Tab-separated table of C-alpha atoms and ligand atoms in Angstrom:
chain	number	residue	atom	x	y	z
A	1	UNK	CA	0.000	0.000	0.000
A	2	UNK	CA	1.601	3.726	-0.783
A	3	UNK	CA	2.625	5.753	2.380
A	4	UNK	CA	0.167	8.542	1.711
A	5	UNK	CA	-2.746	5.447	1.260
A	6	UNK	CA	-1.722	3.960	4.417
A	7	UNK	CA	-1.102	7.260	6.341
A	8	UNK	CA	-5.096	7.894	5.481
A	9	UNK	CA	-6.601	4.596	6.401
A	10	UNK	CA	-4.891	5.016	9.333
A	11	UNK	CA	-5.612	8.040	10.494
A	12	UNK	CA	-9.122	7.219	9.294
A	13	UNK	CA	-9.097	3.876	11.461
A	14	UNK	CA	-7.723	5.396	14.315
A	15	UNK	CA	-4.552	2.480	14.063
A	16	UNK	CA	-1.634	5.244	14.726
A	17	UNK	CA	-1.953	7.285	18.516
A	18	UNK	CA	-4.044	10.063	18.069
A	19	UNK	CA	-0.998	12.282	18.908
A	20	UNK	CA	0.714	11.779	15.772
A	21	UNK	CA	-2.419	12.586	13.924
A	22	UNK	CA	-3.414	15.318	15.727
A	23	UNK	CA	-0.088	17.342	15.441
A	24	UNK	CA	-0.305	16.371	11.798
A	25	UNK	CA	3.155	14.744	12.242
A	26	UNK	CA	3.306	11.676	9.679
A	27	UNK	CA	2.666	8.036	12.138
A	28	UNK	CA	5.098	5.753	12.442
A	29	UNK	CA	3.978	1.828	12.693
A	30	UNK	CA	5.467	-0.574	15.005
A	31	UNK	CA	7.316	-3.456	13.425
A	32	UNK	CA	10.390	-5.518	13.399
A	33	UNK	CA	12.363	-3.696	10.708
A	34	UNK	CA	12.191	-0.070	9.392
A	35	UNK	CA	14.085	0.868	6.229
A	36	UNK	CA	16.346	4.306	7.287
A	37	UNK	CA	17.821	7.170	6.456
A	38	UNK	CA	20.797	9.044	7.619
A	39	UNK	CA	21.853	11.625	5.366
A	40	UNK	CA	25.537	12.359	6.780
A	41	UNK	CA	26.581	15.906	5.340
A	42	UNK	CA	30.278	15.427	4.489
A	43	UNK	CA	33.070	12.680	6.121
A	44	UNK	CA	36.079	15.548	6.567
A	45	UNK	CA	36.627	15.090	10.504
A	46	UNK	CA	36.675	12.424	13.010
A	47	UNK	CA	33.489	13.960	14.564
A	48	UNK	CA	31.219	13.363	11.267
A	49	UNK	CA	32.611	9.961	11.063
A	50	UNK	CA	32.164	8.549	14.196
A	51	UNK	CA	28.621	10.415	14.267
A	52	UNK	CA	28.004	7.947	10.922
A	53	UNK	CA	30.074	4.746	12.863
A	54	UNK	CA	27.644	5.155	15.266
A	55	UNK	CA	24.600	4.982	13.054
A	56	UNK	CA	26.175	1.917	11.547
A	57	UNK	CA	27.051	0.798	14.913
A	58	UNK	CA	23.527	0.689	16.314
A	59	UNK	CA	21.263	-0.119	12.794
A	60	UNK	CA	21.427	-4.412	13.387
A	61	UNK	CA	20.336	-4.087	17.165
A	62	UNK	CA	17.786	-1.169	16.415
A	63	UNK	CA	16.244	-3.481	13.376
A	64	UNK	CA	17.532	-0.540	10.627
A	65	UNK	CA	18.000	-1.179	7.207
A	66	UNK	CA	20.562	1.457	6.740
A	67	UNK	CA	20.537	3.607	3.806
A	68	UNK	CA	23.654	6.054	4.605
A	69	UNK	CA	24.617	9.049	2.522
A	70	UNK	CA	27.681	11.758	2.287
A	71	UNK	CA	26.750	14.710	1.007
A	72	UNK	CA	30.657	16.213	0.725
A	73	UNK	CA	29.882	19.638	2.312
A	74	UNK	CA	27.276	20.512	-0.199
A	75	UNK	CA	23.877	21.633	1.435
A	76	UNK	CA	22.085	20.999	-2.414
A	77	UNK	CA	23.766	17.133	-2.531
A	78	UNK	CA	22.256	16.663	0.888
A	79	UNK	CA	18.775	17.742	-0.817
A	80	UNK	CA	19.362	15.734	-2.985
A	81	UNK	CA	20.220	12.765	-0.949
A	82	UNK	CA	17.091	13.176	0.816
A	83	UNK	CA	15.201	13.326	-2.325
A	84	UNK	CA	16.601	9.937	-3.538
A	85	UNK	CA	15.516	8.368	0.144
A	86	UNK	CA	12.473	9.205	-0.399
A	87	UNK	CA	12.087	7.448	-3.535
A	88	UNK	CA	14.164	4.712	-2.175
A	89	UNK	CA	10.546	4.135	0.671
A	90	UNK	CA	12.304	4.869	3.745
A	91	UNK	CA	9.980	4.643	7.235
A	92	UNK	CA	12.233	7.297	8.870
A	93	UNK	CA	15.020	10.259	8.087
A	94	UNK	CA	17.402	11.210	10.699
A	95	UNK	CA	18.832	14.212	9.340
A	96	UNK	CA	21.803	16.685	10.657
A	97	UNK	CA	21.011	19.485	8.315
A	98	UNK	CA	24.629	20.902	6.851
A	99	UNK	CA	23.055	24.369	7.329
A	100	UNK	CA	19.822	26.330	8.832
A	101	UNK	CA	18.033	27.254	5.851
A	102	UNK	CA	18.391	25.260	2.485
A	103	UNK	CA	17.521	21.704	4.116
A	104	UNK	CA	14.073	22.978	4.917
A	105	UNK	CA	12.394	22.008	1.572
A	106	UNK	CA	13.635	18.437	2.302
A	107	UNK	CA	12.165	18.059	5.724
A	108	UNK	CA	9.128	19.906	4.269
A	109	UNK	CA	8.919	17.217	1.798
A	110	UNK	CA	9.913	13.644	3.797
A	111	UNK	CA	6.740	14.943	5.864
A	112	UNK	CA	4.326	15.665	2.652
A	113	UNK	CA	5.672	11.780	1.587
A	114	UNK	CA	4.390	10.709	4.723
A	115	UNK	CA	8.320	10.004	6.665
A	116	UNK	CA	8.794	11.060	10.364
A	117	UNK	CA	11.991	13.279	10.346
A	118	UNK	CA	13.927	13.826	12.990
A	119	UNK	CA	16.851	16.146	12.984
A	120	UNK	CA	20.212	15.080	15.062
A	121	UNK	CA	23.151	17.158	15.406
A	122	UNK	CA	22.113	20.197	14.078
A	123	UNK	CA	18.622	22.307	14.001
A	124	UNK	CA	16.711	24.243	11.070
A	125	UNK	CA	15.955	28.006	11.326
A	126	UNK	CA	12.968	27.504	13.993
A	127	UNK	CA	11.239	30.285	12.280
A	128	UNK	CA	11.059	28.192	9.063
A	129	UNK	CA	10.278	24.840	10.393
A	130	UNK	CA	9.350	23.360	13.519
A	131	UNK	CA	9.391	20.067	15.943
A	132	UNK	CA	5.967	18.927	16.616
A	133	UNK	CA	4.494	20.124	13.191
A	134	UNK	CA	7.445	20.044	10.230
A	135	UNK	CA	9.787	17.303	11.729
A	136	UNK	CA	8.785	15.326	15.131
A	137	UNK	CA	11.763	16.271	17.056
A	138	UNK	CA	15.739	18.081	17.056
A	139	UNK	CA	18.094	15.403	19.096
A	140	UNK	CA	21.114	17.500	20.208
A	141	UNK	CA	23.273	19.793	22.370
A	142	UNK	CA	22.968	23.120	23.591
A	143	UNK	CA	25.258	24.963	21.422
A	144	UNK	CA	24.526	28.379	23.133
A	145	UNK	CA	25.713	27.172	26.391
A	146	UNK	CA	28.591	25.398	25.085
A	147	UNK	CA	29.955	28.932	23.788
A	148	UNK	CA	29.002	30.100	27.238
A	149	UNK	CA	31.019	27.443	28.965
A	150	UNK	CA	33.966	28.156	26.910
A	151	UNK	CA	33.816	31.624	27.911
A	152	UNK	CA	33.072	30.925	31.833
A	153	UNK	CA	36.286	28.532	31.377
A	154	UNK	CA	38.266	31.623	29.630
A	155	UNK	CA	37.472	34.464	31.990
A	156	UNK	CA	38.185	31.833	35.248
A	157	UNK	CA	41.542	30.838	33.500
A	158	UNK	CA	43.017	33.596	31.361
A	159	UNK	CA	46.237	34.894	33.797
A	160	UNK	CA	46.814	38.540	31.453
A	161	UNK	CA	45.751	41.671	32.091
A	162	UNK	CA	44.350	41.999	28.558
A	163	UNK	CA	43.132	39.564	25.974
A	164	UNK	CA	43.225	40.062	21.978
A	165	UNK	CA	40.458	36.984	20.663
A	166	UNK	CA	40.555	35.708	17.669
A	167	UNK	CA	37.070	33.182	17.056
A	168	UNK	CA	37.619	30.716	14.325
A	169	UNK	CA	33.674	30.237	13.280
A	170	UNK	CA	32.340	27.211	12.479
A	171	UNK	CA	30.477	26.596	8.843
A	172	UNK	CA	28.048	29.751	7.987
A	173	UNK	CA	24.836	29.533	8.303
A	174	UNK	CA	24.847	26.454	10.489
A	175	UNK	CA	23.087	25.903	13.536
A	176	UNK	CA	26.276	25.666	15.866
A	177	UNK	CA	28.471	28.285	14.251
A	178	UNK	CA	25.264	30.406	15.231
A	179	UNK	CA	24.380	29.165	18.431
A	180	UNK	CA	28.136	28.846	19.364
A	181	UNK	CA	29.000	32.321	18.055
A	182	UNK	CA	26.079	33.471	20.473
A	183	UNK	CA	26.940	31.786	23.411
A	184	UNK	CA	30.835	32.327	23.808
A	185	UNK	CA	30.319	36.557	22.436
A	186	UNK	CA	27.386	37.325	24.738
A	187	UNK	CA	29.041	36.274	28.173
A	188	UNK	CA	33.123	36.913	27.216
A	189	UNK	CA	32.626	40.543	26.281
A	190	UNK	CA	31.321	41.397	29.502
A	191	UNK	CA	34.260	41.029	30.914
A	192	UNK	CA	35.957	44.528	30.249
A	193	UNK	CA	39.809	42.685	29.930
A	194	UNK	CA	38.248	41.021	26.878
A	195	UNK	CA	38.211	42.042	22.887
A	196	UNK	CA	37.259	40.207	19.448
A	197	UNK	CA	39.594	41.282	17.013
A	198	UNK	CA	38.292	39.037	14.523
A	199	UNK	CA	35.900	36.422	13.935
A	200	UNK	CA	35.867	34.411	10.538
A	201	UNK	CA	34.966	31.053	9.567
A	202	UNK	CA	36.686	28.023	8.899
A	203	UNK	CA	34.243	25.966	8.067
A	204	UNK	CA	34.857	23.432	10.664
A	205	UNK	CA	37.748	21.915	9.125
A	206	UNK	CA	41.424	21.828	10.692
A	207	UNK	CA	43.130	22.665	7.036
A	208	UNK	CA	40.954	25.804	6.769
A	209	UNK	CA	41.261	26.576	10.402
A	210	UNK	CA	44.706	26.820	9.599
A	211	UNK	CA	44.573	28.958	6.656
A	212	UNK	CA	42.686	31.044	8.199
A	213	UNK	CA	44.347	31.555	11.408
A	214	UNK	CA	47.685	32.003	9.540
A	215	UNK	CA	45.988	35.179	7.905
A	216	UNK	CA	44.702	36.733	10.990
A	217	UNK	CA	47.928	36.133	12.357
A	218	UNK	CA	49.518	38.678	9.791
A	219	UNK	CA	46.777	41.218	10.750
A	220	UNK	CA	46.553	40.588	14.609
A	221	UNK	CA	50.415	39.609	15.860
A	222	UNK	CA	49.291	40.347	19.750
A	223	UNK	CA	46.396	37.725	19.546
A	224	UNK	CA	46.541	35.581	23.010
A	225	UNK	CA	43.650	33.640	23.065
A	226	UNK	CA	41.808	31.585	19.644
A	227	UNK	CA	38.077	30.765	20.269
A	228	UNK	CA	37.269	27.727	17.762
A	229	UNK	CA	34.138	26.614	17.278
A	230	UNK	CA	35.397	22.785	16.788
A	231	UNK	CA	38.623	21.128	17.724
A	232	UNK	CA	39.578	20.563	14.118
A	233	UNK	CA	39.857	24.213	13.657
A	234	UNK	CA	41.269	24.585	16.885
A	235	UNK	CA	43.951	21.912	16.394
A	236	UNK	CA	44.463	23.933	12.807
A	237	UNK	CA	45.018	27.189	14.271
A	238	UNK	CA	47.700	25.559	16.782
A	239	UNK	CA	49.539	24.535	13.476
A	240	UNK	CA	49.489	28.246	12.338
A	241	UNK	CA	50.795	28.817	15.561
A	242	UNK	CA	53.537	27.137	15.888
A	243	UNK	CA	54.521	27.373	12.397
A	244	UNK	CA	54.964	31.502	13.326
A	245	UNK	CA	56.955	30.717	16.037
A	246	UNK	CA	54.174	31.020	18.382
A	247	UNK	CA	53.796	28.804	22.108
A	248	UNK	CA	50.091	27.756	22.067
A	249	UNK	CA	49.581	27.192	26.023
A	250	UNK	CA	52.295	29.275	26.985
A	251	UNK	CA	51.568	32.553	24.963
A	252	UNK	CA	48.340	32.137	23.658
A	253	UNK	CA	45.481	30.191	25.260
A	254	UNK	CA	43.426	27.693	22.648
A	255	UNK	CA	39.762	27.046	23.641
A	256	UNK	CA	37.028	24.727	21.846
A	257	UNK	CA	33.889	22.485	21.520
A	258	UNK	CA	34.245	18.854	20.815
A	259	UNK	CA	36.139	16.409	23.150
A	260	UNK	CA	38.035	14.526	20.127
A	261	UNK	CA	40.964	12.822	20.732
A	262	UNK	CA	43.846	15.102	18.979
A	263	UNK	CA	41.963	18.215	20.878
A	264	UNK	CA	42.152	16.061	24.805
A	265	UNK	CA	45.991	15.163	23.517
A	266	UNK	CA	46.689	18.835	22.893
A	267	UNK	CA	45.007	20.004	26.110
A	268	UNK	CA	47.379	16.496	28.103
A	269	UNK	CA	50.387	18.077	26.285
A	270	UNK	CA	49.542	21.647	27.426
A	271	UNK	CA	48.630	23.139	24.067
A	272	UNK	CA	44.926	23.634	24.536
A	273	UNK	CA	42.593	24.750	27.740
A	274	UNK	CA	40.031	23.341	26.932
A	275	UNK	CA	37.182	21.667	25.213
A	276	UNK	CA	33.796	21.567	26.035
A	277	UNK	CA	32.004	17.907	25.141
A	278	UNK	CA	29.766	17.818	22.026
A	279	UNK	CA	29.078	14.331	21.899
A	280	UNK	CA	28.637	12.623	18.151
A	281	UNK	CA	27.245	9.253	19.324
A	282	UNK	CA	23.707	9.298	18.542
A	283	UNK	CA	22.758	6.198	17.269
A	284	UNK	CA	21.300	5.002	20.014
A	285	UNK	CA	19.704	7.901	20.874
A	286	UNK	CA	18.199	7.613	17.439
A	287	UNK	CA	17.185	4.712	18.107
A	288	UNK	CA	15.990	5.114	21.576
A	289	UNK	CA	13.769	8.065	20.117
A	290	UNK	CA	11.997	6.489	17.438
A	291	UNK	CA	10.682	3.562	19.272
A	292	UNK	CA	9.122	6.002	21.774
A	293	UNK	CA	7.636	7.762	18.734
A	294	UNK	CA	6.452	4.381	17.241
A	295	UNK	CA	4.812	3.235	20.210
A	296	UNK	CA	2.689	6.436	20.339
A	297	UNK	CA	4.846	8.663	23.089
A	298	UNK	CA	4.840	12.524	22.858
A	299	UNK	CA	8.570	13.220	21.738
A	300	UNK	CA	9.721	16.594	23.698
A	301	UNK	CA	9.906	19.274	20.556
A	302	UNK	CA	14.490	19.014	21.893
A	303	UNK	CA	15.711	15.711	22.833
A	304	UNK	CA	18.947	17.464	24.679
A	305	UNK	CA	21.819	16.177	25.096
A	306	UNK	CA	24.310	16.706	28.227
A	307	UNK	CA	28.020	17.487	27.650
A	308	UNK	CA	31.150	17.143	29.921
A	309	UNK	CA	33.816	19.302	29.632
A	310	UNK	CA	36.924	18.470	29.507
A	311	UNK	CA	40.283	20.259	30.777
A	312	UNK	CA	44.103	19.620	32.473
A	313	UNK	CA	42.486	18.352	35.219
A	314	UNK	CA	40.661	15.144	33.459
A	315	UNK	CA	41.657	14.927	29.701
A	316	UNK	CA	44.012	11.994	30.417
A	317	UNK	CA	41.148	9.884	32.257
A	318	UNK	CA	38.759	10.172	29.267
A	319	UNK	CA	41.273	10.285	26.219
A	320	UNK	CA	40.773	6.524	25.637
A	321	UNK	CA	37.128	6.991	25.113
A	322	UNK	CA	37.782	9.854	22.680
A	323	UNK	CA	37.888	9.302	19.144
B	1	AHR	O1	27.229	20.006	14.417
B	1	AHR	C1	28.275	19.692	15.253
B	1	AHR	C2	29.597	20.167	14.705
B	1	AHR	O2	29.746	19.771	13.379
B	1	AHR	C3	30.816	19.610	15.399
B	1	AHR	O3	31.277	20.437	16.396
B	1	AHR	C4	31.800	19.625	14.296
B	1	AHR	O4	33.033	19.069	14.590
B	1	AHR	C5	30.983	19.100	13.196
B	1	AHR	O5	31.441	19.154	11.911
């Protein structure tokens, strides 16, 4: 029977919770094996991959047949992606939307085909599209307050008198560069010793972090502390560092999101603060979520998830969990 058949009779039968139909949120039937979708956006750091390891990890226990994509950094081949799941039949999409605005169409239409979306990682421009009506749920951190952390950490631990920041942004137009961006500005500048000399993206990759750093280096020699808004950028800009004869840890202090391995060796070997946890693991969270969905439950509008933070005090204890 076709989705949009099915989805009728039963909403017409009353087979689905009412809750479902009510919000107008597409059912989802309970049974042994769903066909899924998890449109990864590109594979370029050790975050993204072991976000898509853990989808692979947890599809055979959570009876998923897996259809996993890579949409190479391009919002319009994730569209795309989503557009051939779609066709492919798929019961579910979990999507991490590359960036807030062009992914909206696709969620817009896996719900008009009659597929409970749920976004992980990353959010939608809430004014566009939202949980409970347009997708059933976002599954993710707090980016705000992980910028805020980052700053609490920075004002508690920065020993100058007066500190020149550089922010290495995360992709434009994304939900954490935003939310990130917001949370680390808002509560750093009110602390007078404070200034942003620049803030540019790097696209949440360590080679462009680099690049990028090594150019505001030219422009901003007395920069002593680099805000990144992942650890691959931050891990780039210590490269650029170094490479100018800089002492990352010594004379400038390197903050960041994450918790990946390279970023808790830098902070063990005294090159980084620290990193605040952003955890990539959500397979069985994924999981966890749409069986509560099938089996009728509300799902909260945010799923939230609860990051550690890690610094010179416990990065050795957890680097072996790290990846
Ligand atoms: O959306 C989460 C961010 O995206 C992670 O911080 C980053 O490493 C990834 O690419």
């Amino acid at each position: 029977m076709k989705r949009t058949l099915m989805l009728a009779t039963a909403v017409a039968f009353g087979t689905f919770t009412s809750l479902a139909s009510a919000s107008g949120l597409p059912p989802l039937e309970q049974k042994e094996r769903y066909k899924v979708g998890f449109s990864q956006m590109e594979s370029n750091n050790p975050w993204r991959i072991a976000e898509t390891k853990s989808f692979h990890d947890t599809a055979e226990s959570c009876g998923w047949d897996l259809i996993a994509t890579d949409a190479a950094g391009s919002a319009a081949k994730q569209v795309a992606d989503v557009d051939s799941m779609i066709a492919q039949g798929i019961d579910v999409l979990f999507l991490p939307p590359r960036e807030e605005k062009p992914l909206i169409p696709a969620v817009k239409k896996a719900k008009a085909a009659g597929i409970p979306t749920f976004l992980v990682d990353r959010s939608v421009d809430p004014n566009a599209a939202k949980a409970g009506e347009d997708f059933v749920a976002f599954l993710g951190s707090d980016f705000i307050d992980q910028g805020r952390r980052v700053a609490e950490w920075t004002i508690e631990n920065f020993k100058g008198d007066k500190a020149v920041i550089v922010e290495l942004e995360g992709t434009t137009g994304s939900s954490p560069a935003n939310d990130r961006k917001k949370g680390f500005d808002d509560r750093i500048l009110q602390d007078e010793r404070f200034e942003m000399v620049a803030s540019q993206s790097g696209d949440f990759a360590r080679d462009l972090g680099r690049q990028v750093m090594e150019t505001l280096l030219q422009a901003h020699p007395d920069v002593n502390v680099v805000y990144a808004h992942n650890d691959e950028m931050a891990i780039g800009a210590i490269q650029a560092l170094e490479l100018a004869g800089r002492k990352p840890g010594e004379d400038v202090l390197i903050v960041s999101i994450d918790g990946t391995r390279d970023a808790l060796q830098a902070i063990i070997d005294g090159k980084m603060g620290v990193t605040v946890e952003s955890s990539p693991f959500f397979g069985p969270l994924a999981c966890e979520t749409m069986k509560r969905y099938a089996a009728g439950e509300t799902i909260e509008p945010w799923v939230q998830v609860k990051d550690r933070i890690f610094t010179p005090e416990n990065a050795a204890k957890h680097i072996d969990e790290a990846y």
